[in-house]
Every structure is written in structure tokens, then in C-alpha cells.
């Protein structure tokens, strides 16, 4: 499961140099940008959704649409949605309400992603001004769907999840010029009892290793130095080609591509987290020293009810295996509080697990009952107030852990990839290989996209501050 950053709406530019795809992009037959109209694409949810949007944008651009920055300027408004928790799904309908007016101005409105898959044709009933509803497993059929929209059809759907295809496009319009997302496995075959993903994204499908490596090569040629391999359970990767590359071999092969300096991967499932992945990190410094390993709960009983396929002890064995690595590896996690039947004692076990593991960072959520999921039939017995109380206690505990960890890094030096520039003069932001963010000062004029050495001079529970060490 990939982490969500709700409400994420990204700025973009459509500079052609940022498009990644075949070198002969400009030769894509018959393409004149804007000849088919303009589109505005807004994305909610996880990195997987972000990257899907990059591919959808690439596909639309290659068909002659032009991307614009406001819904007002667009002839087609697309909304790539998230339904992981109820709040996220509600947001879609309130946003669709805002779009209502715009449809009367003759705009095509489409809902993509997880809410589209989950609500299906019901969206037409709730928001009749929508004319396209398409889940992620059907994106490869988008060209046909666009043709039907262009022909004036106002009820176009792509809701099939029964597919063995992954979504590959000849052109991807990437948002970030240094870090490229790359989906290597889509869908999910696990059946965590609280989770909509197996329903909204369909069964697990892995992309062919040769195709992944070709894309990484193209990315490196275009100046990308960091790639992030994505999947709901990225380490369940199963190469469909005769090469049968293991996930750890794929990590090493990606790192081997000339020009690539960092390889990240997220999200790992504990049950499929094997020793060879740790060995790949130990062996190859380009494979980043960071593992996102969601535990969800510290209670054996709750883990069973969640159908997580591992016990607390088994999870802790995986942690021990990672901690024994020759190179220190950062570990982050996801936790849900207030799952049906979670007692105070169960919650205490989650707190004790936090203390035992000493995570570098944590994403935490209040349990939210979701349609189609097995846990929907369990009584959501814990009040919102109690969920909120547990969440606050959990976050306080993690803050303490992080404060102590960060304080221990004072004076240390890290290489960071500079990814942001503050409005305040001489202030920059970068990420270490273990995905720690550092805000730092530098007198240099242009650092974006470069790798620099930073010395940590200050620490808070939420982050590090430092100075460019020249
Ligand atoms: N309620 C609350 N949190 C959830 N997550 C997934 N489904 C739910 C749900 N129904 C959380 C898990 C997952 C993260 C991305 O979102 O912690 O790892
Ligand atoms: Fe992750 Fe479980 Fe959901 Fe699959 S079913 S995406 S493993 S939380």
C-alpha cells in the first residue's frame, strides 16, 4: 500500500523537454498539440496516483491535447481520485459539485482512479454532469474512451478490473525533473480486511523487467538521476518474462544503469520482505538505505483481524534482519488506530512496538470503514473521539522518538539531492538517501537537481536543518 498525501494538487508545466518517452516523440504521427482541445488534470492520493496522472497526461499530449493549469482554461477536466479513507472519497464529490457549473459551459468532466472504480456508474447518478468514469485498470483503453467522448458520447466507462495488463504509455509527462516514478507492479493480491485497493486497483500485475530497464535507461539519458520504483506491494514483484528477475535483482539492475545515482522503492509488504533485498542495499550504495514497511498494528490479535499475514513476532524478525545490515537502513511505517475490536491493551501493544522499532518516521490514520472490504461487516465500535485520542497519543510517542533520533544526527554530514528552493534567500531543501528531509543554507546561486554535502546543525522532531558543506 502506498502512502497518501491527501489534497495534493500539483502545479505543472508542460515543457516538452520534460516529457519522457521515445526520442522520436515529435514524430508521433499526426500530433499537433492542442488540436484536440485542452485538459486540466487534478490528482489526489498516493504516489501511484501521481504517477498514473503523469502517464495519463502523456497519453493525452501524444493524442494532441494540450495541458492547461486551470479548469477554466480547459475543455476537459479530469479528476484522478483516491478512496483509501472516507474523507478522501468525500472530497471528490464536493469537488465535482464545484465542477457542475463548468460543465454547463460545455466542458467534458471525467473521474479517474479509485473512486471511479469504487462508485462506478453510480457517479453518473450522483453527478450527471460527469461523462467519463474510468478506473486505473482500464487506463490502457483511454484512447478508445477519448474517441467515444469526442464523438459526443456522454456516458463513457472503463471499469473492468479483470485484466493482466499493466498501463504503459509511449510518453509520460513527469512532474519532477530529477526523481522519476516508475510503476513496476500494479494492483494487489493481498486481502487486508480494511483495504479497498484490491477492489479499486484489481489483481497484482508485474511489468516486464526488460521494459522497466529500457525505461530507466531512457530516464537516465534524459537527466533523471533518481528513480522510485512503485507498487502497492512493490517487493511482491514477479517478473513475467523468462528472465524471472527477483525484486532484489531488479533493484541492482536499475542501479547499474549509467547515470542513475539513487534507486528508491515503496511500499514493501512485510511478508514478502526477504533477506536478499537487505543484501542488495548492503551491496549497492545506489540502492537507497530506506525501507517503508507498514506494520498497521502492534497487536497480534488486531493483525489477525486485519488479515495482514504476519504476526507481531514475524514482523519484528524482519526488523531485526534489516537492523543487522552492514549499512544502517532507515525504517518508516504506517499505522491504523481504532480498527474494529482494538482494545486499550491492543493499542498499548502498538505503542510498545513503536518504542521497540524506533521508526524514523510514521504515517498514522484513524480506521475508516470502506465499501466492499471484509472489515465493513465488523462493528466500527470505537468512537471518533477515541480514535482521535489514540492517534494523538501515538503521534506524541513517535514525535519523542524522532526528536531523540534527530538530535543524535547533529554534526553529521549527508549527501542530499536538492529538490526545493525556499523564497527566503539562501534556503534550500534536499533529501538524504534514507529519505530524511534537510532544510539547509547555501550561498550558491543554483543547486536544484544537484547532489551536495550538507552538515546537520539543528534538529526538531519533524526535521533537520543544516549548512552546505563546501
Ligand atoms: N482506514 C484507515 N487507514 C487505511 N489505510 C488503508 N486503508 C485504510 C482504512 N480503511 C492506511 C494503511 C495504509 C495507508 C496507505 O493507508 O495504513 O498502509
Ligand atoms: Fe496494502 Fe493490504 Fe491494501 Fe494490498 S490490501 S494495498 S497490502 S493495505
XYZ file of C-alpha atoms and ligand atoms in Angstrom:
496
model
C 0.000 0.000 0.000
C 1.312 3.339 -1.000
C 1.141 6.401 1.135
C -1.346 9.111 0.614
C -0.873 12.790 0.795
C -4.440 13.935 0.564
C -5.423 17.094 -1.138
C -2.353 17.097 -3.250
C -2.902 19.200 -6.277
C 0.199 19.688 -8.260
C 1.468 22.558 -10.251
C 2.881 21.528 -13.575
C 4.423 22.794 -16.662
C 4.248 21.131 -19.996
C 7.635 22.000 -21.263
C 8.289 19.400 -23.921
C 11.786 18.743 -22.566
C 10.240 17.185 -19.502
C 8.316 14.609 -21.451
C 9.832 11.218 -21.245
C 9.119 8.665 -23.884
C 10.643 7.649 -27.176
C 13.232 10.037 -28.573
C 11.036 10.457 -31.617
C 8.174 11.921 -29.602
C 7.847 14.810 -32.014
C 7.308 12.249 -34.736
C 4.247 10.703 -33.103
C 2.109 10.653 -36.184
C -0.315 13.481 -36.761
C 0.171 15.102 -33.376
C -0.333 18.814 -33.150
C -0.507 19.898 -29.523
C -3.859 21.414 -28.739
C -5.554 20.246 -31.937
C -7.982 18.193 -29.882
C -8.591 20.693 -27.123
C -7.216 21.308 -23.684
C -7.271 19.344 -20.450
C -6.873 20.095 -16.759
C -5.880 17.149 -14.595
C -6.014 17.241 -10.811
C -4.634 14.417 -8.704
C -5.496 13.247 -5.215
C -3.966 10.424 -3.228
C -0.805 8.416 -3.344
C 2.365 8.444 -5.431
C 0.848 5.716 -7.539
C -1.957 8.109 -8.469
C 0.554 10.880 -9.102
C 2.391 8.654 -11.500
C -0.786 7.392 -13.169
C -1.621 11.043 -13.816
C 1.797 11.584 -15.354
C 1.107 8.704 -17.734
C -2.468 9.828 -18.494
C -1.152 13.343 -19.225
C 1.491 11.872 -21.539
C -1.121 9.840 -23.345
C -3.378 12.870 -23.819
C -0.481 15.018 -25.019
C 0.510 12.363 -27.536
C -3.061 12.409 -28.848
C -2.907 16.134 -29.485
C -4.471 17.533 -26.332
C -2.833 20.417 -24.555
C -2.462 20.556 -20.782
C -3.534 23.759 -19.032
C -3.186 24.969 -15.466
C -6.747 25.896 -14.577
C -10.117 24.195 -15.025
C -11.364 27.455 -16.527
C -8.918 27.185 -19.427
C -9.729 23.525 -20.121
C -12.205 21.860 -22.433
C -11.824 18.628 -20.435
C -11.469 18.444 -16.654
C -10.117 15.201 -15.217
C -10.001 14.312 -11.609
C -7.759 11.400 -10.532
C -9.227 10.252 -7.248
C -8.432 8.389 -4.036
C -10.808 6.337 -1.907
C -8.478 4.897 0.708
C -10.368 6.627 3.526
C -13.851 8.070 3.547
C -12.643 11.664 3.783
C -10.688 11.272 0.565
C -13.704 9.921 -1.296
C -15.996 12.664 0.052
C -13.624 15.255 -1.258
C -14.250 14.000 -4.788
C -17.962 14.637 -4.621
C -17.509 18.103 -3.176
C -15.030 18.886 -5.949
C -17.450 17.510 -8.553
C -20.061 19.875 -7.148
C -17.722 22.758 -7.928
C -17.288 21.419 -11.462
C -21.017 21.327 -12.072
C -21.182 24.906 -13.220
C -18.301 24.329 -15.571
C -19.993 21.511 -17.416
C -22.770 23.847 -18.427
C -20.036 25.801 -20.145
C -19.594 22.774 -22.439
C -16.676 21.106 -20.696
C -16.192 17.350 -20.521
C -15.761 16.155 -16.945
C -14.139 12.832 -16.103
C -13.495 10.911 -12.895
C -10.467 8.617 -12.915
C -8.855 6.386 -10.303
C -10.090 4.667 -7.192
C -13.370 6.497 -6.593
C -14.283 5.922 -10.239
C -13.659 2.208 -9.812
C -15.432 2.036 -6.485
C -18.544 4.059 -7.293
C -18.742 3.075 -10.976
C -21.789 4.201 -12.914
C -23.346 5.456 -9.702
C -21.253 8.580 -10.268
C -23.468 9.434 -13.274
C -26.474 9.332 -10.935
C -24.857 11.423 -8.204
C -23.190 13.828 -10.624
C -24.969 13.626 -14.011
C -22.656 16.277 -15.435
C -19.810 13.730 -15.450
C -19.306 11.936 -18.775
C -16.249 9.721 -18.143
C -15.729 7.251 -15.283
C -12.538 5.206 -15.554
C -10.640 3.076 -13.024
C -6.867 2.634 -13.162
C -7.021 -0.930 -14.512
C -8.662 0.473 -17.684
C -6.251 3.321 -18.463
C -4.784 1.435 -21.403
C -8.213 1.719 -23.027
C -8.315 5.513 -22.569
C -7.632 6.244 -26.267
C -10.847 4.416 -27.257
C -12.752 6.133 -24.472
C -11.491 9.531 -25.600
C -12.628 8.740 -29.134
C -16.113 7.983 -27.814
C -16.151 11.235 -25.843
C -15.020 13.119 -28.930
C -17.887 11.504 -30.845
C -20.256 13.126 -28.353
C -20.923 10.168 -26.059
C -21.736 11.451 -22.592
C -21.646 8.160 -20.629
C -18.261 6.534 -21.148
C -16.943 3.994 -18.638
C -13.841 1.883 -18.113
C -14.494 -0.254 -15.053
C -13.063 -3.645 -15.850
C -10.517 -4.872 -13.285
C -10.233 -8.321 -14.772
C -7.008 -7.638 -16.615
C -3.471 -8.915 -16.785
C -2.231 -5.711 -18.374
C -0.078 -3.010 -16.861
C -0.508 0.553 -18.073
C 2.403 1.529 -20.286
C 2.457 4.650 -22.398
C 4.967 5.691 -25.029
C 5.023 9.147 -23.431
C 4.920 10.152 -19.777
C 4.783 13.774 -18.672
C 6.762 13.740 -15.444
C 6.284 16.450 -12.809
C 9.691 16.242 -11.198
C 12.780 16.709 -13.368
C 15.140 14.728 -11.099
C 13.157 11.976 -9.462
C 11.173 9.728 -11.763
C 8.400 7.473 -10.520
C 8.101 4.148 -12.249
C 5.369 1.627 -11.512
C 6.714 -1.920 -11.603
C 3.704 -3.740 -10.171
C 0.061 -2.747 -10.245
C -2.910 -3.902 -8.163
C -2.714 -6.044 -5.053
C -3.293 -9.729 -4.321
C -3.219 -9.344 -0.554
C -6.555 -9.070 1.195
C -6.095 -6.791 4.189
C -9.556 -6.611 5.658
C -9.740 -2.788 5.808
C -8.381 -2.024 2.365
C -10.141 -1.008 -0.869
C -7.088 -1.336 -3.072
C -7.673 -4.932 -4.236
C -11.109 -3.725 -5.398
C -10.129 -0.384 -6.867
C -6.853 -1.401 -8.495
C -7.552 -5.012 -9.284
C -5.262 -8.042 -9.093
C -1.482 -7.877 -8.997
C 0.253 -7.431 -12.383
C 4.028 -7.055 -12.705
C 5.646 -5.223 -15.574
C 8.277 -6.969 -17.704
C 11.814 -6.385 -16.379
C 13.257 -5.586 -19.830
C 10.632 -2.902 -20.368
C 11.363 -1.410 -16.914
C 15.096 -1.359 -17.595
C 14.575 0.230 -21.023
C 12.549 2.992 -19.431
C 15.174 3.553 -16.724
C 17.808 3.887 -19.446
C 15.701 6.494 -21.251
C 15.165 8.314 -17.974
C 18.899 8.405 -17.277
C 19.535 9.704 -20.798
C 17.063 12.487 -20.102
C 18.909 13.552 -16.974
C 16.983 11.759 -14.226
C 19.348 10.538 -11.542
C 16.841 9.130 -9.047
C 14.156 6.579 -9.774
C 11.480 5.451 -7.393
C 10.010 2.046 -8.131
C 6.346 1.937 -7.169
C 3.840 -0.711 -6.251
C 1.217 -1.269 -3.565
C 3.392 -4.217 -2.581
C 6.473 -3.379 -4.600
C 8.529 -6.267 -3.228
C 5.954 -8.829 -4.383
C 7.282 -8.096 -7.897
C 7.206 -11.206 -10.087
C 8.893 -10.721 -13.456
C 6.542 -12.108 -16.140
C 9.412 -12.665 -18.618
C 11.560 -15.785 -18.934
C 14.327 -13.840 -17.195
C 12.333 -14.156 -13.931
C 14.278 -11.390 -12.214
C 13.798 -11.251 -8.492
C 12.896 -7.893 -6.993
C 16.373 -7.584 -5.426
C 17.994 -8.329 -8.805
C 15.839 -5.681 -10.420
C 16.988 -3.137 -7.792
C 20.615 -3.914 -8.637
C 19.978 -3.850 -12.393
C 18.278 -0.430 -12.133
C 21.190 0.869 -10.025
C 23.556 -0.391 -12.710
C 22.080 1.828 -15.405
C 24.571 4.539 -16.262
C 23.537 7.929 -14.862
C 21.346 6.554 -12.074
C 22.556 7.606 -8.626
C 19.634 6.631 -6.405
C 17.053 3.850 -6.532
C 14.113 4.022 -4.128
C 11.207 1.644 -3.770
C 7.894 1.781 -1.994
C 5.790 0.239 -0.472
C 7.167 -3.040 0.883
C 4.940 -5.704 2.372
C 6.491 -7.368 5.453
C 5.542 -10.911 4.382
C 7.456 -10.597 1.098
C 10.424 -8.763 2.594
C 13.337 -11.136 2.170
C 16.997 -11.137 3.112
C 18.162 -10.656 -0.497
C 16.607 -7.152 -0.513
C 18.725 -6.218 2.509
C 21.751 -7.722 0.762
C 21.088 -5.601 -2.338
C 21.047 -2.472 -0.141
C 24.238 -3.581 1.617
C 25.995 -4.285 -1.638
C 24.980 -1.300 -3.758
C 25.122 2.216 -2.275
C 22.887 3.479 -5.094
C 20.032 1.384 -3.692
C 18.699 3.766 -1.040
C 19.003 2.854 2.637
C 15.321 3.279 3.360
C 12.541 0.727 3.748
C 8.903 1.701 4.173
C 7.437 -1.293 5.967
C 3.859 -0.702 7.148
C 3.030 -2.642 10.306
C -0.539 -1.276 10.766
C -0.806 -2.555 14.371
C 1.396 -3.940 17.125
C -1.249 -6.336 18.414
C -1.184 -9.936 17.199
C -4.949 -10.125 17.588
C -5.602 -6.988 15.519
C -3.084 -8.085 12.874
C -5.036 -11.319 12.502
C -8.327 -9.447 12.197
C -6.685 -7.186 9.618
C -5.593 -10.288 7.664
C -2.082 -8.902 7.451
C -0.476 -12.368 7.007
C 2.233 -11.850 9.663
C 2.354 -11.792 13.451
C 3.988 -9.171 15.638
C 6.944 -11.551 16.184
C 7.364 -12.226 12.471
C 7.317 -8.504 11.756
C 9.941 -7.896 14.451
C 12.110 -10.618 12.912
C 12.047 -8.681 9.618
C 13.029 -5.525 11.501
C 15.903 -7.363 13.177
C 17.062 -8.586 9.757
C 17.057 -5.002 8.430
C 18.819 -3.652 11.539
C 21.580 -6.237 11.173
C 22.542 -4.848 7.762
C 26.149 -3.728 7.348
C 24.849 -0.340 6.227
C 22.271 1.355 8.524
C 18.829 1.386 6.905
C 16.072 3.893 7.765
C 12.699 2.315 8.504
C 9.317 4.036 8.244
C 5.819 2.679 8.712
C 2.032 3.123 8.502
C -0.294 2.548 11.433
C -4.074 2.409 11.741
C -5.676 3.129 15.117
C -9.204 2.199 16.148
C -9.604 -0.907 13.984
C -12.819 -2.783 14.986
C -12.262 -4.530 18.317
C -8.962 -2.757 19.115
C -8.866 -2.625 22.914
C -6.791 -0.295 25.032
C -4.392 -3.224 25.588
C -4.074 -3.770 21.809
C -3.337 -0.099 21.356
C -0.676 -0.278 24.094
C 0.970 -3.031 22.058
C 1.180 -0.689 19.086
C 2.831 1.914 21.323
C 5.322 -0.634 22.644
C 6.133 -1.715 19.081
C 6.877 1.897 18.175
C 9.335 2.097 21.067
C 10.886 -1.227 20.154
C 11.374 -0.496 16.453
C 12.323 3.212 16.741
C 10.946 4.198 13.354
C 12.460 7.126 11.522
C 9.023 8.333 10.574
C 5.419 7.176 10.607
C 2.153 7.814 8.779
C -0.837 7.206 11.026
C -4.543 7.019 10.347
C -7.864 6.573 12.112
C -9.622 3.457 10.869
C -12.197 4.308 8.215
C -14.728 1.649 7.095
C -14.642 1.241 3.324
C -17.095 -0.266 0.831
C -16.578 -3.909 -0.247
C -13.957 -4.608 2.419
C -14.251 -7.578 4.814
C -13.911 -5.325 7.875
C -17.053 -3.460 6.843
C -19.072 -6.243 8.435
C -17.253 -5.801 11.755
C -18.761 -3.231 14.038
C -16.856 0.060 13.858
C -17.172 0.170 17.610
C -14.555 2.726 18.544
C -15.845 6.297 18.616
C -14.271 9.020 16.506
C -13.267 10.729 19.709
C -11.463 7.643 20.989
C -9.776 7.106 17.624
C -8.627 10.724 17.795
C -7.294 10.234 21.323
C -5.308 7.150 20.320
C -3.961 8.858 17.219
C -2.754 11.840 19.268
C -1.015 9.582 21.818
C 0.610 7.578 19.043
C 1.832 10.687 17.264
C 3.211 12.138 20.516
C 5.153 8.953 21.105
C 6.575 8.994 17.584
C 7.460 12.677 17.914
C 9.526 11.830 21.022
C 11.301 9.038 19.153
C 12.054 11.269 16.183
C 13.242 14.156 18.380
C 15.794 11.871 20.022
C 16.845 10.348 16.683
C 17.258 13.721 15.029
C 19.221 15.122 17.989
C 21.629 12.206 17.566
C 22.354 13.348 13.991
C 23.680 16.794 14.984
C 27.067 17.383 13.420
C 26.715 14.540 10.908
C 27.163 15.053 7.180
C 24.828 13.773 4.463
C 24.664 13.877 0.727
C 21.340 15.367 -0.358
C 19.616 15.681 -3.696
C 18.476 19.319 -3.748
C 14.799 19.379 -4.640
C 13.490 22.728 -3.426
C 14.387 26.351 -3.061
C 12.740 28.492 -0.419
C 11.503 32.008 -1.075
C 13.851 33.027 1.716
C 17.248 33.743 0.333
C 19.921 31.021 0.525
C 17.462 28.426 1.867
C 17.224 25.052 0.176
C 15.638 21.650 0.745
C 17.044 18.263 -0.046
C 16.634 14.574 0.738
C 19.206 12.148 2.059
C 19.373 8.599 0.701
C 17.405 7.440 3.738
C 14.711 9.974 2.760
C 15.312 12.445 5.565
C 14.455 15.969 4.579
C 17.010 18.647 5.436
C 16.448 22.390 5.121
C 19.818 23.983 4.653
C 21.553 27.205 3.819
C 23.939 27.718 0.951
C 25.444 30.778 -0.706
C 25.392 29.005 -4.084
C 23.071 30.525 -6.674
C 21.779 27.392 -8.369
C 21.613 23.995 -6.700
C 18.313 22.450 -7.813
C 18.764 18.902 -9.036
C 22.351 18.645 -7.829
C 23.858 16.465 -5.105
C 25.553 18.374 -2.310
C 27.077 17.592 1.033
C 25.173 19.051 3.995
C 26.162 19.179 7.643
C 23.388 18.946 10.219
C 23.381 21.970 12.537
C 19.937 21.730 14.123
C 17.176 19.247 14.772
C 13.457 19.299 15.546
C 11.090 16.312 15.863
C 9.925 16.989 12.318
C 13.140 17.569 10.514
C 16.732 18.582 10.248
C 18.431 21.842 9.420
C 21.923 22.171 8.094
C 24.549 24.014 6.132
C 26.020 23.318 2.741
C 29.460 21.902 3.483
C 31.713 23.158 0.734
N -8.754 3.151 7.168
C -7.661 3.820 7.636
N -6.455 3.725 7.085
C -6.318 2.936 6.000
N -5.249 2.644 5.238
C -5.646 1.803 4.263
N -6.955 1.545 4.363
C -7.398 2.239 5.452
C -8.662 2.370 6.082
N -9.730 1.716 5.628
C -3.914 3.141 5.537
C -2.922 1.992 5.780
C -2.105 2.019 4.536
C -2.081 3.517 4.228
C -1.668 3.935 2.876
O -3.422 3.882 4.434
O -2.118 2.316 6.886
O -0.811 1.481 4.692
Fe -1.550 -2.758 1.039
Fe -3.057 -4.688 2.188
Fe -4.242 -2.738 0.798
Fe -2.784 -4.575 -0.501
S -4.694 -4.950 0.625
S -2.754 -2.380 -0.858
S -1.154 -4.980 1.045
S -3.027 -2.491 2.711
